[in-house]
Amino acid sequence: MQGKLPPLFTLQAFEAASRLGSFSKAADELSLTPGAISRQIRQLEDWSSLTLFKRHGPKVSLTDDGAALLTRLAGPLSALHQAIYPPADAATKTLHISTLASIAKEWLLPRLASFSAAHPHIRLIIDTDYALARPAPRVAMVAIRHGARQSTDQICETLFTDRLLAVTSPELKSRLGTDARLWPASMLLQHLSLDPVHWLAAAGLPEDFSLQGQAYNDADVLLEAAQHSQGIALGRLSIAWRRLQAGTLVLANTTICPTSRDNLLVLREDSAALPEVLAFTTWLREQARLWQMEMDKFDSMHHVGQG
């Protein structure tokens, strides 16, 4: 019935079981029996006409419908909790952002002023490191990484895909030409954690071709070397974008491929509903959507395929 809601305690039982992955653990947290939690979940499933959990012995996991409901409930339940138990420092909150230096400098920071203007009460601490930090429970922290999605105990979602391309200085491009098959192997700069095999194949280079130029572990430093005519760098569009727009880097040739890894948002499930995390992730997803639109335009201009 429109406007009629299930009991709040039923929703609390659902949230606890979702977060903890166990009716027994939810019962311990709420000072109930597992049977009572099970009855609350069954009542909510009857109420919503949805199957919310998959049972795996003593463990449970959310169905797609259950995950969707949890996403919708996260903000309202957190807001109720904050209303009843306001933090002592409610006026100012701190959010930790863990990311790579290249992502922070070339993608995040140019956009971040709009978030700070909209949320002046949220203080940001940006930690740039290659290791993905594991925050304590209910700590306001998010991570923005570049890699392959993995099955973990954390929320991991794709923010946006990326493109792999070869870039260099205008001077070096005029000197070496645009045919990758004629470039000296010693002039191809390497990123230590980037797999170039798809780009090399698309550019017509042999399967046994190996990069022999300088190697870097940081994507931004790699592009800085290319900007100084140290060689031709295989890099990501999101990191090279500002230099390409400014003309300090240019496309070395027309070969552009989707990357094998994505740019990811990673956070703990038990902190996803914190107001400062919700505010930032909502803003971040919108920025990623706008950037994806820019990449779609880039793809259409350069006829980027899926190879």
Coordinates of N, CA and C in Angstrom, one line a residue, residues 26-125:
A26 N 23.8 -10.8 13.4 CA 22.9 -9.7 13.5 C 22.1 -9.8 14.8
A27 N 21.8 -11.0 15.2 CA 21.0 -11.3 16.5 C 21.9 -10.8 17.6
D28 N 23.2 -11.2 17.6 CA 24.1 -10.7 18.7 C 24.1 -9.2 18.8
E29 N 24.2 -8.6 17.7 CA 24.4 -7.1 17.7 C 23.1 -6.4 18.2
L30 N 21.9 -7.0 17.9 CA 20.7 -6.4 18.3 C 20.1 -7.0 19.5
S31 N 20.8 -7.9 20.2 CA 20.4 -8.6 21.4 C 19.1 -9.3 21.2
L32 N 19.0 -10.1 20.1 CA 17.9 -11.0 19.8 C 18.4 -12.4 19.6
T33 N 17.5 -13.3 19.2 CA 17.8 -14.7 18.8 C 17.9 -14.7 17.3
P34 N 18.7 -15.6 16.8 CA 18.7 -15.8 15.3 C 17.3 -16.0 14.7
G35 N 16.5 -16.7 15.5 CA 15.1 -17.0 15.0 C 14.3 -15.7 14.9
A36 N 14.5 -14.8 15.8 CA 13.8 -13.5 15.7 C 14.3 -12.7 14.5
I37 N 15.6 -12.7 14.2 CA 16.1 -12.0 13.0 C 15.5 -12.7 11.8
S38 N 15.4 -14.0 11.8 CA 14.9 -14.7 10.6 C 13.4 -14.3 10.4
R39 N 12.7 -14.2 11.5 CA 11.3 -13.8 11.3 C 11.1 -12.4 10.8
Q40 N 12.0 -11.5 11.3 CA 12.0 -10.1 10.8 C 12.3 -10.1 9.3
I41 N 13.2 -10.8 8.9 CA 13.6 -10.9 7.4 C 12.5 -11.4 6.6
R42 N 11.9 -12.5 7.1 CA 10.7 -13.1 6.4 C 9.6 -12.2 6.3
Q43 N 9.3 -11.4 7.4 CA 8.3 -10.4 7.3 C 8.6 -9.3 6.3
L44 N 9.8 -8.9 6.2 CA 10.2 -7.9 5.2 C 10.1 -8.5 3.8
E45 N 10.5 -9.7 3.6 CA 10.3 -10.3 2.3 C 8.9 -10.5 1.9
D46 N 8.0 -10.8 2.8 CA 6.6 -10.9 2.5 C 6.0 -9.5 2.2
W47 N 6.5 -8.5 3.0 CA 6.0 -7.2 2.8 C 6.4 -6.6 1.4
S48 N 7.6 -6.9 1.0 CA 8.1 -6.4 -0.3 C 7.9 -7.3 -1.5
S49 N 7.5 -8.5 -1.2 CA 7.3 -9.6 -2.3 C 8.6 -9.8 -3.0
L50 N 9.7 -9.8 -2.3 CA 11.0 -10.0 -2.8 C 11.8 -11.0 -2.0
T51 N 12.7 -11.8 -2.7 CA 13.6 -12.6 -2.0 C 14.9 -11.8 -1.7
L52 N 15.2 -11.5 -0.5 CA 16.3 -10.6 -0.2 C 17.6 -11.3 0.1
F53 N 17.6 -12.5 0.6 CA 18.8 -13.2 0.9 C 18.9 -14.6 0.2
K54 N 20.2 -14.9 0.0 CA 20.5 -16.3 -0.4 C 21.1 -17.0 0.8
R55 N 20.7 -18.1 1.2 CA 21.1 -18.8 2.4 C 22.3 -19.8 2.0
H56 N 23.4 -19.7 2.8 CA 24.5 -20.6 2.6 C 24.9 -21.2 4.0
G57 N 24.0 -22.1 4.5 CA 24.3 -22.6 5.8 C 24.1 -21.5 6.8
P58 N 25.1 -21.3 7.7 CA 25.0 -20.2 8.7 C 25.2 -18.8 8.1
K59 N 25.7 -18.7 6.9 CA 26.0 -17.5 6.3 C 24.9 -17.1 5.3
V60 N 24.7 -15.8 5.0 CA 23.7 -15.3 4.1 C 24.4 -14.3 3.2
S61 N 23.8 -14.1 2.0 CA 24.3 -13.1 1.1 C 23.1 -12.5 0.4
L62 N 23.2 -11.2 0.0 CA 22.1 -10.5 -0.6 C 21.8 -11.0 -2.0
T63 N 20.6 -11.1 -2.4 CA 20.2 -11.2 -3.8 C 20.4 -9.9 -4.4
D64 N 20.2 -9.8 -5.7 CA 20.2 -8.5 -6.4 C 19.1 -7.6 -5.9
D65 N 17.9 -8.1 -5.6 CA 16.9 -7.3 -5.0 C 17.2 -6.8 -3.6
G66 N 17.9 -7.7 -2.9 CA 18.3 -7.3 -1.5 C 19.3 -6.2 -1.6
A67 N 20.3 -6.3 -2.5 CA 21.3 -5.3 -2.6 C 20.8 -4.0 -3.0
A68 N 19.8 -4.0 -3.9 CA 19.1 -2.8 -4.3 C 18.4 -2.1 -3.2
L69 N 17.7 -2.9 -2.4 CA 17.0 -2.4 -1.2 C 17.9 -1.8 -0.2
L70 N 19.1 -2.5 0.0 CA 20.1 -2.0 1.0 C 20.6 -0.6 0.5
T71 N 20.9 -0.5 -0.8 CA 21.4 0.8 -1.3 C 20.4 1.9 -1.0
R72 N 19.1 1.6 -1.3 CA 18.1 2.6 -1.0 C 17.9 3.0 0.4
L73 N 18.1 2.0 1.3 CA 17.9 2.2 2.7 C 19.1 2.9 3.4
A74 N 20.3 2.7 2.8 CA 21.5 3.1 3.5 C 21.4 4.6 4.0
G75 N 21.1 5.5 3.1 CA 21.1 6.9 3.5 C 20.0 7.2 4.6
P76 N 18.8 6.8 4.4 CA 17.7 7.1 5.4 C 18.1 6.5 6.8
L77 N 18.6 5.3 6.8 CA 18.9 4.7 8.1 C 20.0 5.4 8.8
S78 N 21.0 5.8 8.0 CA 22.2 6.5 8.6 C 21.7 7.9 9.1
A79 N 20.8 8.5 8.3 CA 20.3 9.8 8.7 C 19.5 9.7 10.1
L80 N 18.7 8.7 10.2 CA 18.0 8.5 11.5 C 19.0 8.3 12.6
H81 N 20.0 7.5 12.4 CA 21.0 7.2 13.4 C 21.7 8.5 13.8
Q82 N 22.1 9.3 12.8 CA 22.8 10.6 13.1 C 21.9 11.5 13.9
A83 N 20.6 11.5 13.6 CA 19.6 12.4 14.2 C 19.5 12.0 15.7
I84 N 19.5 10.7 16.0 CA 19.3 10.3 17.4 C 20.6 10.4 18.2
Y85 N 21.7 10.0 17.5 CA 23.1 10.0 18.1 C 24.0 11.0 17.4
P86 N 23.8 12.3 17.4 CA 24.7 13.2 16.7 C 26.1 13.1 17.2
P87 N 27.1 13.1 16.3 CA 28.5 13.1 16.8 C 28.8 14.4 17.5
A88 N 29.8 14.4 18.3 CA 30.2 15.6 19.1 C 30.7 16.7 18.1
D89 N 31.3 16.3 17.0 CA 31.9 17.2 16.1 C 31.0 17.3 14.8
A90 N 29.7 17.3 15.0 CA 28.8 17.3 13.9 C 29.0 18.4 12.9
A91 N 29.6 19.5 13.3 CA 29.7 20.7 12.4 C 30.8 20.4 11.4
T92 N 31.8 19.6 11.7 CA 32.9 19.3 10.8 C 33.2 17.8 10.8
K93 N 33.2 17.3 9.6 CA 33.5 15.9 9.4 C 34.8 15.7 8.6
T94 N 35.4 14.6 8.7 CA 36.7 14.3 8.0 C 36.5 13.1 7.1
L95 N 36.9 13.2 5.9 CA 36.8 12.1 5.0 C 38.2 11.8 4.4
H96 N 38.6 10.5 4.5 CA 39.9 10.1 4.0 C 39.7 9.6 2.6
I97 N 40.6 10.0 1.7 CA 40.6 9.5 0.3 C 41.9 8.8 0.0
S98 N 41.9 7.6 -0.3 CA 43.1 6.8 -0.7 C 43.1 6.6 -2.2
T99 N 44.2 7.1 -2.8 CA 44.3 6.9 -4.3 C 45.7 7.0 -4.7
L100 N 45.9 6.8 -6.0 CA 47.2 6.9 -6.6 C 47.6 8.4 -6.9
A101 N 48.8 8.7 -6.8 CA 49.2 10.1 -7.0 C 48.8 10.6 -8.4
S102 N 48.9 9.7 -9.4 CA 48.6 10.1 -10.8 C 47.1 10.4 -10.9
I103 N 46.2 9.6 -10.3 CA 44.8 9.8 -10.3 C 44.5 11.1 -9.6
A104 N 45.1 11.3 -8.4 CA 44.9 12.5 -7.6 C 45.2 13.8 -8.4
K105 N 46.4 13.8 -9.0 CA 46.9 15.0 -9.6 C 46.2 15.3 -10.9
E106 N 46.0 14.3 -11.8 CA 45.5 14.5 -13.1 C 44.0 14.4 -13.3
W107 N 43.3 13.6 -12.4 CA 41.8 13.5 -12.6 C 41.0 14.0 -11.4
L108 N 41.4 13.8 -10.2 CA 40.6 14.2 -9.0 C 40.8 15.7 -8.7
L109 N 42.0 16.1 -8.5 CA 42.2 17.5 -8.0 C 41.6 18.6 -9.0
P110 N 41.7 18.4 -10.3 CA 41.0 19.4 -11.2 C 39.5 19.6 -11.0
R111 N 38.9 18.6 -10.4 CA 37.4 18.6 -10.2 C 37.0 18.8 -8.7
L112 N 38.0 18.8 -7.8 CA 37.6 18.7 -6.4 C 37.0 20.0 -5.8
A113 N 37.4 21.1 -6.4 CA 36.9 22.4 -5.9 C 35.3 22.4 -5.8
S114 N 34.7 21.8 -6.8 CA 33.2 21.8 -6.8 C 32.6 21.0 -5.6
F115 N 33.3 19.9 -5.2 CA 32.9 19.2 -4.0 C 33.1 20.0 -2.8
S116 N 34.2 20.6 -2.6 CA 34.5 21.4 -1.4 C 33.6 22.6 -1.3
A117 N 33.2 23.2 -2.4 CA 32.3 24.3 -2.4 C 30.9 23.9 -2.0
A118 N 30.5 22.7 -2.4 CA 29.2 22.2 -2.0 C 29.1 21.6 -0.6
H119 N 30.3 21.2 -0.1 CA 30.3 20.6 1.3 C 31.5 21.1 2.1
P120 N 31.4 22.4 2.4 CA 32.5 23.0 3.2 C 32.7 22.4 4.6
H121 N 31.7 21.7 5.1 CA 31.9 21.1 6.4 C 32.6 19.8 6.4
I122 N 33.0 19.3 5.2 CA 33.7 18.0 5.1 C 35.2 18.3 4.8
R123 N 36.1 17.9 5.7 CA 37.5 18.1 5.6 C 38.1 16.9 4.9
L124 N 38.8 17.1 3.8 CA 39.3 15.9 3.1 C 40.8 15.7 3.4
I125 N 41.2 14.5 3.6 CA 42.6 14.1 3.8 C 42.9 13.1 2.6

